[in-house]
Amino acid sequence: MKETTIYGDEEGFHLTVRPSFGGDGFELTVWRRNHGTAGFTVFGREKAERLAAFLYEELLPEYNHQERQQKIEVQKIMNELAARPKPKPVRVAKNAPKIDVLICPECSELIPLEDVSDERVYECGECGTSGAGDDARRCDQCNKFTAKVSETSCPECGGAMDDAEKAQAQRATDKTTLVQVEG
């Protein structure tokens, strides 16, 4: 069972035609840099060679063009990312007081205890839609009554806060950003 390389070279794209393992036809395999990417059996060596020639001569130029275009697009994105200014690290004063906060399970925001909303969170048992406040007592999607899932909600995303994890944080020097205290 001798393998015959029909088109290409070892460094790039090439096709091979060889007798199939079952002996009932010829296996046509498409290779890219010594890695087979597809193999299928074609009945008749002449048909397999015509198919290999078509793939190599007609479809390969289009494939290579698309691959080059993709590399250009990726390079553009990489250049844009490299040109973006680096964000300044958040600074915390050494003597900044520690504040008790809750970590929202939905959006992961640090919420001071006094900022947690007293609005209840409701969830529809039919479609799963959830919302906060008295307007959420009836589902907007299916017009069914909803069930209460939490007594408090996140002021940022409206998620349920009853099971939120407690942590400690410090205010950054910009007075608005909270930074979680490790340990």
C-alpha atoms as one frame of an Amber mdcrd trajectory, in Angstrom:
protein
   0.000   0.000   0.000   2.073   2.888  -1.306   1.012   6.458  -0.457   1.224
   8.916  -3.331   1.447  12.670  -2.778  -0.438  14.293  -5.611  -0.126  18.033
  -4.891   1.712  20.300  -2.487   4.733  20.023  -0.266   5.481  19.075   3.353
   5.456  22.684   4.615   2.100  23.716   3.182  -1.128  22.284   1.888  -1.062
  18.986   0.019  -3.267  16.043  -0.865  -2.480  12.366  -0.897  -4.170   9.524
  -2.716  -3.555   5.964  -1.573  -5.406   2.651  -1.638  -8.018   2.578   1.154
  -7.621   0.194   4.081 -10.588  -1.873   2.936  -9.117  -2.147  -0.545 -12.391
  -1.075  -2.146 -11.250   2.337  -3.361  -8.709   5.103  -2.844  -8.433   7.324
   0.212  -8.070  11.039  -0.470  -6.551  12.974   2.455  -6.130  16.732   2.765
  -3.009  17.729   4.737  -1.908  21.019   6.263   1.717  21.166   7.496   1.990
  17.394   8.008  -1.352  17.131   9.825  -4.209  15.308   8.132  -7.398  17.351
   8.319  -9.817  15.108   6.429  -9.819  11.756   4.740 -12.470   9.990   2.677
 -12.721   7.055   0.288 -13.278   7.594  -3.438 -13.906   4.690  -5.805 -11.440
   4.666  -8.644  -7.939   6.127  -8.705  -8.636   8.432 -11.669 -11.671   9.924
  -9.917  -9.633  10.417  -6.710  -6.868  12.186  -8.642  -9.372  14.444 -10.476
 -10.955  15.328  -7.151  -7.539  16.077  -5.638  -6.649  18.286  -8.602  -9.937
  20.181  -8.288  -9.476  20.711  -4.552  -5.910  21.881  -4.996  -6.325  24.064
  -8.078  -9.827  25.500  -7.567 -10.518  25.584  -3.851  -7.068  26.048  -2.313
  -6.550  29.624  -3.620  -9.861  30.666  -2.056  -8.942  28.915   1.212  -5.531
  30.613   1.303  -7.134  34.001   0.572  -9.582  33.566   3.452  -6.759  32.483
   5.757  -4.698  35.591   4.826  -7.733  37.848   5.358  -8.332  36.285   8.764
  -4.703  36.899   9.753  -5.021  40.551   8.641  -8.218  40.997  10.695  -6.640
  39.391  13.764  -3.596  41.646  13.386  -5.847  44.729  13.181  -7.582  43.721
  16.402  -4.249  43.046  18.115  -2.931  46.463  16.996  -6.059  48.188  18.331
  -5.716  46.408  21.656  -2.034  47.329  21.884  -2.803  50.999  21.138  -5.409
  51.336  23.888  -4.229  53.175  26.961  -3.564  50.955  29.928  -6.035  51.470
  32.769  -4.601  53.104  35.837  -4.495  50.802  38.841  -6.970  51.552  41.600
  -5.232  53.090  44.598  -6.370  52.719  48.182  -5.063  54.921  50.981  -3.177
  52.991  53.685  -5.461  54.243  56.442  -8.768  53.868  54.527 -11.469  52.438
  56.831 -12.899  48.981  56.133 -16.552  48.842  55.129 -18.892  45.833  55.365
 -20.238  45.007  51.905 -22.251  42.343  50.121 -21.045  40.768  46.863 -23.936
  40.601  44.413 -24.283  37.000  43.157 -25.567  38.265  39.783 -23.180  41.071
  38.779 -20.352  40.628  41.377 -20.526  44.318  42.381 -19.499  45.255  45.920
 -22.546  46.860  47.550 -22.294  48.651  50.926 -24.922  47.318  53.350 -26.693
  50.688  53.500 -27.022  50.780  49.683 -28.805  47.415  49.342 -32.290  48.080
  47.963 -35.361  47.181  50.051 -37.260  46.247  46.901 -38.272  42.586  46.806
 -37.201  40.379  43.910 -39.874  38.278  42.190 -39.507  35.441  39.680 -42.006
  33.942  37.282 -42.453  30.192  37.711 -43.617  29.873  34.095 -40.861  31.582
  32.072 -38.166  32.375  34.692 -38.255  36.161  34.197 -37.271  38.030  37.353
 -37.642  41.623  38.441 -37.514  43.895  41.483 -40.206  46.077  43.014 -43.988
  46.039  43.042 -44.121  46.224  39.233 -42.535  42.755  39.110 -45.490  41.091
  40.928 -46.958  40.184  37.537 -44.733  38.806  34.756 -44.381  41.046  31.696
 -43.807  38.015  29.432 -46.672  35.664  30.308 -48.877  37.855  32.576 -48.801
  35.334  35.472 -48.263  36.195  39.121 -44.654  35.824  40.270 -43.135  34.363
  43.438 -40.960  36.307  45.866 -37.358  35.012  45.849 -35.629  37.725  47.878
 -36.486  40.512  50.345 -33.651  42.737  49.058 -32.177  43.525  45.654 -28.959
  44.825  44.108 -29.184  48.517  43.168 -26.931  47.869  40.125 -28.595  44.892
  38.400 -31.767  44.196  40.406 -30.594  40.701  41.380 -31.560  38.908  44.609
 -29.305  39.828  47.547 -30.646  37.619  50.409 -27.955  34.969  49.804 -25.178
  37.453  48.957 -21.732  36.769  50.404 -20.463  39.236  53.015 -17.017  40.790
  52.674 -15.005  43.827  53.675 -13.868  46.555  51.313 -12.115  49.912  51.324
 -12.906  52.997  49.282 -10.320  53.878  46.648  -8.799  57.349  46.465 -11.372
  58.302  43.797 -14.077  57.967  46.549 -16.436  55.944  44.321 -14.665  52.642
  43.676 -14.731  49.877  46.302 -11.833  47.427  46.556 -12.354  44.129  48.365
  -9.986  43.494  51.293  -8.200  40.171  50.942  -8.021  37.842  53.928
